[in-house]
mmCIF file of C-alpha atoms in Angstrom:
data_model
loop_
_atom_site.group_PDB
_atom_site.id
_atom_site.type_symbol
_atom_site.label_atom_id
_atom_site.label_comp_id
_atom_site.label_asym_id
_atom_site.label_seq_id
_atom_site.Cartn_x
_atom_site.Cartn_y
_atom_site.Cartn_z
ATOM 1 C CA LYS A 240 -18.642 -68.643 -97.254
ATOM 2 C CA GLY A 241 -16.738 -66.239 -95.107
ATOM 3 C CA ARG A 242 -13.672 -68.103 -96.055
ATOM 4 C CA ARG A 243 -14.562 -68.725 -99.750
ATOM 5 C CA ARG A 244 -14.439 -65.174 -100.438
ATOM 6 C CA ARG A 245 -11.463 -65.244 -98.838
ATOM 7 C CA LEU A 246 -9.438 -68.111 -101.293
ATOM 8 C CA ALA A 247 -11.831 -66.393 -104.047
ATOM 9 C CA ARG A 248 -8.959 -63.149 -104.066
ATOM 10 C CA LEU A 249 -6.390 -65.601 -103.111
ATOM 11 C CA PRO A 250 -4.412 -67.016 -107.078
ATOM 12 C CA ARG A 251 -5.254 -71.042 -107.160
ATOM 13 C CA LEU A 252 -1.771 -73.197 -105.840
ATOM 14 C CA SER A 253 -1.679 -76.704 -106.847
ATOM 15 C CA PRO A 254 -1.295 -78.898 -103.934
ATOM 16 C CA PRO A 255 2.486 -80.259 -103.173
ATOM 17 C CA PRO A 256 3.346 -83.383 -105.747
ATOM 18 C CA GLY A 257 1.662 -86.212 -102.963
ATOM 19 C CA ASP A 258 0.059 -83.803 -100.536
ATOM 20 C CA GLU A 259 -2.807 -86.350 -99.113
ATOM 21 C CA SER A 260 -4.814 -84.727 -97.561
ATOM 22 C CA SER A 261 -5.631 -83.171 -101.311
ATOM 23 C CA MET A 262 -8.358 -84.833 -103.264
ATOM 24 C CA ALA A 263 -6.809 -85.601 -106.916
ATOM 25 C CA VAL A 264 -10.505 -85.631 -109.347
ATOM 26 C CA ARG A 265 -9.729 -85.144 -112.778
ATOM 27 C CA PHE A 266 -13.196 -86.043 -115.278
ATOM 28 C CA LYS A 267 -12.569 -87.315 -119.034
ATOM 29 C CA SER A 268 -15.099 -86.977 -121.654
ATOM 30 C CA GLY A 269 -16.455 -90.294 -123.284
ATOM 31 C CA GLY A 270 -16.468 -88.468 -126.580
ATOM 32 C CA ARG A 271 -18.074 -85.035 -128.103
ATOM 33 C CA GLY A 272 -21.503 -86.699 -128.709
ATOM 34 C CA GLY A 273 -24.280 -83.902 -130.536
ATOM 35 C CA ASP A 274 -24.641 -80.785 -130.833
ATOM 36 C CA GLN A 275 -28.040 -81.364 -128.548
ATOM 37 C CA VAL A 276 -27.147 -82.738 -125.402
ATOM 38 C CA LEU A 277 -30.746 -82.375 -123.430
ATOM 39 C CA VAL A 278 -34.137 -81.356 -125.321
ATOM 40 C CA ALA A 279 -36.964 -79.982 -123.116
ATOM 41 C CA GLU A 280 -40.272 -79.369 -125.448
ATOM 42 C CA GLN A 281 -42.999 -78.181 -123.177
ATOM 43 C CA LEU A 282 -42.090 -79.828 -120.842
ATOM 44 C CA THR A 283 -44.671 -79.489 -117.570
ATOM 45 C CA VAL A 284 -43.301 -81.470 -114.279
ATOM 46 C CA LYS A 285 -45.374 -82.577 -110.899
ATOM 47 C CA VAL A 286 -45.880 -83.975 -108.375
ATOM 48 C CA ASP A 287 -49.503 -85.379 -107.166
ATOM 49 C CA ASP A 288 -51.554 -82.241 -108.161
ATOM 50 C CA ARG A 289 -48.686 -79.792 -107.851
ATOM 51 C CA VAL A 290 -46.763 -77.985 -111.152
ATOM 52 C CA LEU A 291 -43.543 -77.756 -110.154
ATOM 53 C CA LEU A 292 -42.267 -77.149 -114.296
ATOM 54 C CA ASP A 293 -45.576 -75.727 -116.754
ATOM 55 C CA ARG A 294 -44.481 -76.467 -120.616
ATOM 56 C CA PHE A 295 -40.548 -75.771 -120.487
ATOM 57 C CA SER A 296 -38.514 -75.903 -123.162
ATOM 58 C CA GLY A 297 -35.132 -75.779 -123.939
ATOM 59 C CA VAL A 298 -32.150 -77.061 -124.520
ATOM 60 C CA ILE A 299 -28.604 -77.950 -123.514
ATOM 61 C CA ARG A 300 -25.869 -77.804 -125.920
ATOM 62 C CA ARG A 301 -22.527 -79.136 -126.160
ATOM 63 C CA ASN A 302 -20.329 -77.827 -123.490
ATOM 64 C CA ASP A 303 -21.979 -76.254 -122.138
ATOM 65 C CA VAL A 304 -22.456 -75.622 -118.466
ATOM 66 C CA VAL A 305 -25.588 -75.222 -117.458
ATOM 67 C CA ALA A 306 -25.945 -73.871 -113.589
ATOM 68 C CA LEU A 307 -29.990 -75.482 -112.423
ATOM 69 C CA VAL A 308 -30.937 -72.638 -109.642
ATOM 70 C CA GLY A 309 -34.169 -72.216 -107.463
ATOM 71 C CA PRO A 310 -35.156 -71.991 -103.919
ATOM 72 C CA ASN A 311 -35.688 -74.975 -101.753
ATOM 73 C CA GLY A 312 -38.766 -75.978 -102.718
ATOM 74 C CA THR A 313 -39.081 -75.388 -105.901
ATOM 75 C CA GLY A 314 -38.528 -79.336 -106.894
ATOM 76 C CA LYS A 315 -34.977 -79.141 -108.969
ATOM 77 C CA THR A 316 -33.572 -83.149 -107.927
ATOM 78 C CA THR A 317 -37.816 -83.843 -109.382
ATOM 79 C CA LEU A 318 -36.603 -82.513 -112.709
ATOM 80 C CA LEU A 319 -33.240 -83.431 -112.763
ATOM 81 C CA SER A 320 -34.598 -87.086 -112.721
ATOM 82 C CA THR A 321 -37.955 -85.959 -115.360
ATOM 83 C CA LEU A 322 -34.713 -84.125 -117.813
ATOM 84 C CA LEU A 323 -32.870 -87.847 -117.424
ATOM 85 C CA GLY A 324 -36.388 -89.938 -117.946
ATOM 86 C CA GLN A 325 -35.784 -91.309 -114.932
ATOM 87 C CA ARG A 326 -39.093 -90.324 -113.923
ATOM 88 C CA ALA A 327 -42.108 -90.022 -116.753
ATOM 89 C CA ALA A 328 -42.883 -86.319 -117.476
ATOM 90 C CA ALA A 329 -46.829 -84.324 -117.180
ATOM 91 C CA GLY A 330 -46.833 -83.127 -120.855
ATOM 92 C CA GLY A 331 -44.363 -82.647 -123.722
ATOM 93 C CA SER A 332 -40.736 -84.201 -123.334
ATOM 94 C CA ALA A 333 -36.826 -84.285 -122.220
ATOM 95 C CA ARG A 334 -34.214 -86.358 -124.724
ATOM 96 C CA ILE A 335 -31.076 -87.146 -124.231
ATOM 97 C CA GLY A 336 -29.193 -86.718 -127.661
ATOM 98 C CA ASP A 337 -28.010 -90.484 -129.549
ATOM 99 C CA THR A 338 -24.820 -90.031 -129.332
ATOM 100 C CA VAL A 339 -24.874 -89.006 -124.940
ATOM 101 C CA ASP A 340 -23.449 -90.306 -122.661
ATOM 102 C CA VAL A 341 -24.714 -89.648 -118.908
ATOM 103 C CA SER A 342 -23.017 -90.114 -115.796
ATOM 104 C CA VAL A 343 -24.844 -88.471 -111.785
ATOM 105 C CA TYR A 344 -24.477 -87.844 -109.708
ATOM 106 C CA ARG A 345 -27.315 -87.754 -107.497
ATOM 107 C CA GLN A 346 -27.892 -85.498 -104.135
ATOM 108 C CA ASP A 347 -28.722 -88.875 -102.121
ATOM 109 C CA LEU A 348 -25.613 -90.069 -102.831
ATOM 110 C CA ALA A 349 -27.943 -93.594 -103.720
ATOM 111 C CA GLN A 350 -25.216 -93.912 -106.213
ATOM 112 C CA VAL A 351 -22.964 -95.425 -103.437
ATOM 113 C CA PRO A 352 -23.668 -99.082 -102.807
ATOM 114 C CA ARG A 353 -24.134 -99.607 -98.554
ATOM 115 C CA ASP A 354 -22.939 -103.232 -98.136
ATOM 116 C CA LYS A 355 -19.552 -103.422 -100.227
ATOM 117 C CA THR A 356 -15.565 -102.111 -99.310
ATOM 118 C CA LEU A 357 -14.340 -98.798 -101.465
ATOM 119 C CA PHE A 358 -12.309 -101.738 -102.827
ATOM 120 C CA ASP A 359 -14.702 -104.035 -104.351
ATOM 121 C CA ILE A 360 -17.145 -100.351 -105.391
ATOM 122 C CA ILE A 361 -13.958 -99.395 -107.358
ATOM 123 C CA HIS A 362 -12.011 -103.158 -109.169
ATOM 124 C CA ASP A 363 -15.864 -103.000 -110.001
ATOM 125 C CA LEU A 364 -15.826 -100.833 -111.850
ATOM 126 C CA ARG A 365 -12.133 -102.486 -113.498
ATOM 127 C CA PRO A 366 -11.907 -105.770 -112.930
ATOM 128 C CA ALA A 367 -8.543 -106.215 -115.099
ATOM 129 C CA TRP A 368 -6.554 -103.556 -112.278
ATOM 130 C CA THR A 369 -4.452 -104.711 -109.870
ATOM 131 C CA ARG A 370 -4.897 -104.440 -106.329
ATOM 132 C CA GLY A 371 -2.093 -101.252 -106.870
ATOM 133 C CA GLN A 372 -3.983 -99.796 -109.861
ATOM 134 C CA VAL A 373 -7.461 -99.288 -106.943
ATOM 135 C CA MET A 374 -5.224 -98.796 -103.770
ATOM 136 C CA ASP A 375 -3.717 -95.926 -106.208
ATOM 137 C CA HIS A 376 -6.863 -94.552 -107.312
ATOM 138 C CA LEU A 377 -8.169 -94.713 -104.172
ATOM 139 C CA GLY A 378 -5.649 -92.629 -102.839
ATOM 140 C CA ARG A 379 -6.326 -90.348 -105.137
ATOM 141 C CA PHE A 380 -9.238 -89.544 -102.809
ATOM 142 C CA ASP A 381 -8.016 -89.137 -99.570
ATOM 143 C CA PHE A 382 -8.267 -93.294 -99.153
ATOM 144 C CA SER A 383 -5.176 -95.210 -97.825
ATOM 145 C CA GLY A 384 -4.356 -98.606 -95.650
ATOM 146 C CA ASP A 385 -6.910 -100.353 -93.843
ATOM 147 C CA GLU A 386 -9.585 -97.565 -94.873
ATOM 148 C CA THR A 387 -9.629 -99.149 -98.229
ATOM 149 C CA LEU A 388 -11.277 -102.142 -97.070
ATOM 150 C CA ARG A 389 -14.414 -100.734 -94.982
ATOM 151 C CA ARG A 390 -17.441 -100.466 -95.597
ATOM 152 C CA ALA A 391 -18.941 -97.420 -98.000
ATOM 153 C CA GLY A 392 -22.222 -98.580 -94.678
ATOM 154 C CA SER A 393 -20.271 -97.452 -92.364
ATOM 155 C CA LEU A 394 -18.559 -93.638 -94.024
ATOM 156 C CA SER A 395 -19.234 -90.827 -93.427
ATOM 157 C CA GLY A 396 -21.715 -87.928 -95.747
ATOM 158 C CA GLY A 397 -18.019 -86.374 -97.224
ATOM 159 C CA GLU A 398 -16.091 -89.264 -97.268
ATOM 160 C CA LEU A 399 -19.577 -90.867 -99.333
ATOM 161 C CA ALA A 400 -18.841 -88.143 -101.799
ATOM 162 C CA ARG A 401 -15.585 -89.096 -102.345
ATOM 163 C CA VAL A 402 -15.894 -92.277 -103.063
ATOM 164 C CA ALA A 403 -18.579 -91.473 -105.566
ATOM 165 C CA LEU A 404 -16.617 -88.982 -107.508
ATOM 166 C CA ALA A 405 -14.359 -91.491 -107.506
ATOM 167 C CA MET A 406 -16.209 -93.349 -109.656
ATOM 168 C CA MET A 407 -17.992 -91.635 -111.721
ATOM 169 C CA THR A 408 -13.626 -90.059 -112.618
ATOM 170 C CA LEU A 409 -13.743 -94.219 -113.974
ATOM 171 C CA GLU A 410 -16.504 -93.492 -116.067
ATOM 172 C CA HIS A 411 -15.814 -91.293 -118.219
ATOM 173 C CA ARG A 412 -19.070 -89.614 -120.175
ATOM 174 C CA ASN A 413 -19.505 -86.867 -122.318
ATOM 175 C CA PHE A 414 -22.646 -85.746 -120.618
ATOM 176 C CA LEU A 415 -22.270 -85.034 -116.212
ATOM 177 C CA VAL A 416 -25.186 -84.361 -114.002
ATOM 178 C CA PHE A 417 -24.408 -82.529 -110.468
ATOM 179 C CA ASP A 418 -26.850 -82.502 -107.509
ATOM 180 C CA GLU A 419 -25.825 -80.446 -104.905
ATOM 181 C CA PRO A 420 -22.367 -82.143 -104.567
ATOM 182 C CA THR A 421 -20.579 -80.227 -102.584
ATOM 183 C CA ASN A 422 -23.280 -80.255 -99.819
ATOM 184 C CA HIS A 423 -20.487 -82.736 -97.965
ATOM 185 C CA LEU A 424 -17.117 -81.416 -98.962
ATOM 186 C CA ASP A 425 -14.665 -79.695 -97.478
ATOM 187 C CA VAL A 426 -13.045 -75.957 -99.003
ATOM 188 C CA GLU A 427 -10.086 -78.168 -100.920
ATOM 189 C CA SER A 428 -12.325 -81.080 -102.174
ATOM 190 C CA ILE A 429 -14.708 -78.821 -103.174
ATOM 191 C CA GLU A 430 -11.711 -76.322 -104.838
ATOM 192 C CA ALA A 431 -10.546 -79.431 -106.101
ATOM 193 C CA LEU A 432 -13.689 -80.289 -107.785
ATOM 194 C CA GLU A 433 -14.128 -76.504 -109.159
ATOM 195 C CA ASP A 434 -10.863 -77.573 -110.788
ATOM 196 C CA ALA A 435 -11.507 -80.770 -113.210
ATOM 197 C CA ILE A 436 -15.800 -79.357 -113.364
ATOM 198 C CA GLU A 437 -13.423 -76.254 -115.378
ATOM 199 C CA ALA A 438 -10.942 -79.257 -116.883
ATOM 200 C CA TYR A 439 -13.673 -80.963 -118.252
ATOM 201 C CA GLU A 440 -14.102 -80.970 -122.288
ATOM 202 C CA GLY A 441 -17.267 -81.933 -122.589
ATOM 203 C CA THR A 442 -20.796 -80.983 -120.769
ATOM 204 C CA VAL A 443 -22.655 -80.393 -117.858
ATOM 205 C CA LEU A 444 -25.543 -79.630 -115.092
ATOM 206 C CA LEU A 445 -25.222 -77.642 -112.373
ATOM 207 C CA VAL A 446 -27.334 -77.958 -109.510
ATOM 208 C CA SER A 447 -26.324 -76.633 -106.536
ATOM 209 C CA HIS A 448 -25.938 -73.418 -103.044
ATOM 210 C CA ASP A 449 -22.864 -73.531 -103.616
ATOM 211 C CA ARG A 450 -22.330 -69.416 -105.672
ATOM 212 C CA ALA A 451 -18.922 -69.036 -105.964
ATOM 213 C CA LEU A 452 -18.366 -72.467 -107.563
ATOM 214 C CA LEU A 453 -21.630 -71.496 -110.036
ATOM 215 C CA THR A 454 -19.967 -68.292 -111.574
ATOM 216 C CA ALA A 455 -16.394 -69.350 -111.989
ATOM 217 C CA LEU A 456 -18.828 -71.982 -113.739
ATOM 218 C CA SER A 457 -20.981 -71.307 -115.093
ATOM 219 C CA SER A 458 -21.947 -71.313 -119.048
ATOM 220 C CA ARG A 459 -25.319 -70.405 -118.640
ATOM 221 C CA VAL A 460 -28.957 -70.315 -115.684
ATOM 222 C CA TRP A 461 -32.034 -71.849 -116.020
ATOM 223 C CA HIS A 462 -34.144 -70.073 -112.714
ATOM 224 C CA LEU A 463 -36.104 -72.674 -111.164
ATOM 225 C CA GLU A 464 -39.663 -70.612 -109.346
ATOM 226 C CA ASP A 465 -42.796 -70.851 -109.415
ATOM 227 C CA ALA A 466 -43.122 -73.099 -112.510
ATOM 228 C CA LYS A 467 -41.156 -71.227 -114.558
ATOM 229 C CA ILE A 468 -37.890 -71.386 -115.771
ATOM 230 C CA THR A 469 -35.577 -68.484 -116.983
ATOM 231 C CA GLU A 470 -32.281 -67.720 -118.604
ATOM 232 C CA THR A 471 -30.981 -65.268 -116.898
ATOM 233 C CA ARG A 472 -27.015 -64.276 -115.927
ATOM 234 C CA ILE A 473 -25.635 -65.604 -112.972
ATOM 235 C CA ALA A 474 -25.648 -62.220 -111.214
ATOM 236 C CA PHE A 475 -28.686 -61.452 -111.107
ATOM 237 C CA ALA A 476 -29.564 -65.485 -110.280
ATOM 238 C CA SER A 477 -27.071 -66.245 -107.164
ATOM 239 C CA GLU A 478 -29.319 -63.225 -105.472
ATOM 240 C CA ALA A 479 -32.546 -65.622 -105.725
ATOM 241 C CA TYR A 480 -31.147 -68.326 -103.489
#
């Protein structure tokens, strides 16, 4: 955290061309999409008998960068699953806009198939690419040579996170959802991710405990606590977690 604060006081420098230690991330939006990206109406979320969210109504609009924050254990990941339609609501509704395509960075990194090599993971997403194009793409995420033939199941948390981002950049969706994307990344990779989200021409829903990231990027903040969401300024919301 201290290192992040010191870096925040310095002007951002771009890495030199060809710097293999720097992750290069760029998200492309797949299209403009509708004005209302996600709409929750009287949404209630429960786990067994525990109410995580009680009758919340809110809207995420095109080009918003919304930070979802709150203390540990309040159910942010469960709420994300419900908002995205992956889990049934206990009451009310949540819906994604008709022209909205979602790409999700999961906290558990389950989107990365553990039984495949890194090369095959990317080639499956871009079957028309040559070997050189696949290798170039993996190189942007600091994988080169024999590393590209490793199975994802042998990777560390930070390496899996970079593969997940490498996959995500190929999806070209207009709504990106991140659940704790900085957990396994080093400072340089976090800076690269921050720059990529800032340059992205789409809508973002971001769950993170990284205050510097949220302060730099968020246009609005949803603060989840005591089964309620309050929309507030980032300066106040960051004091609560």
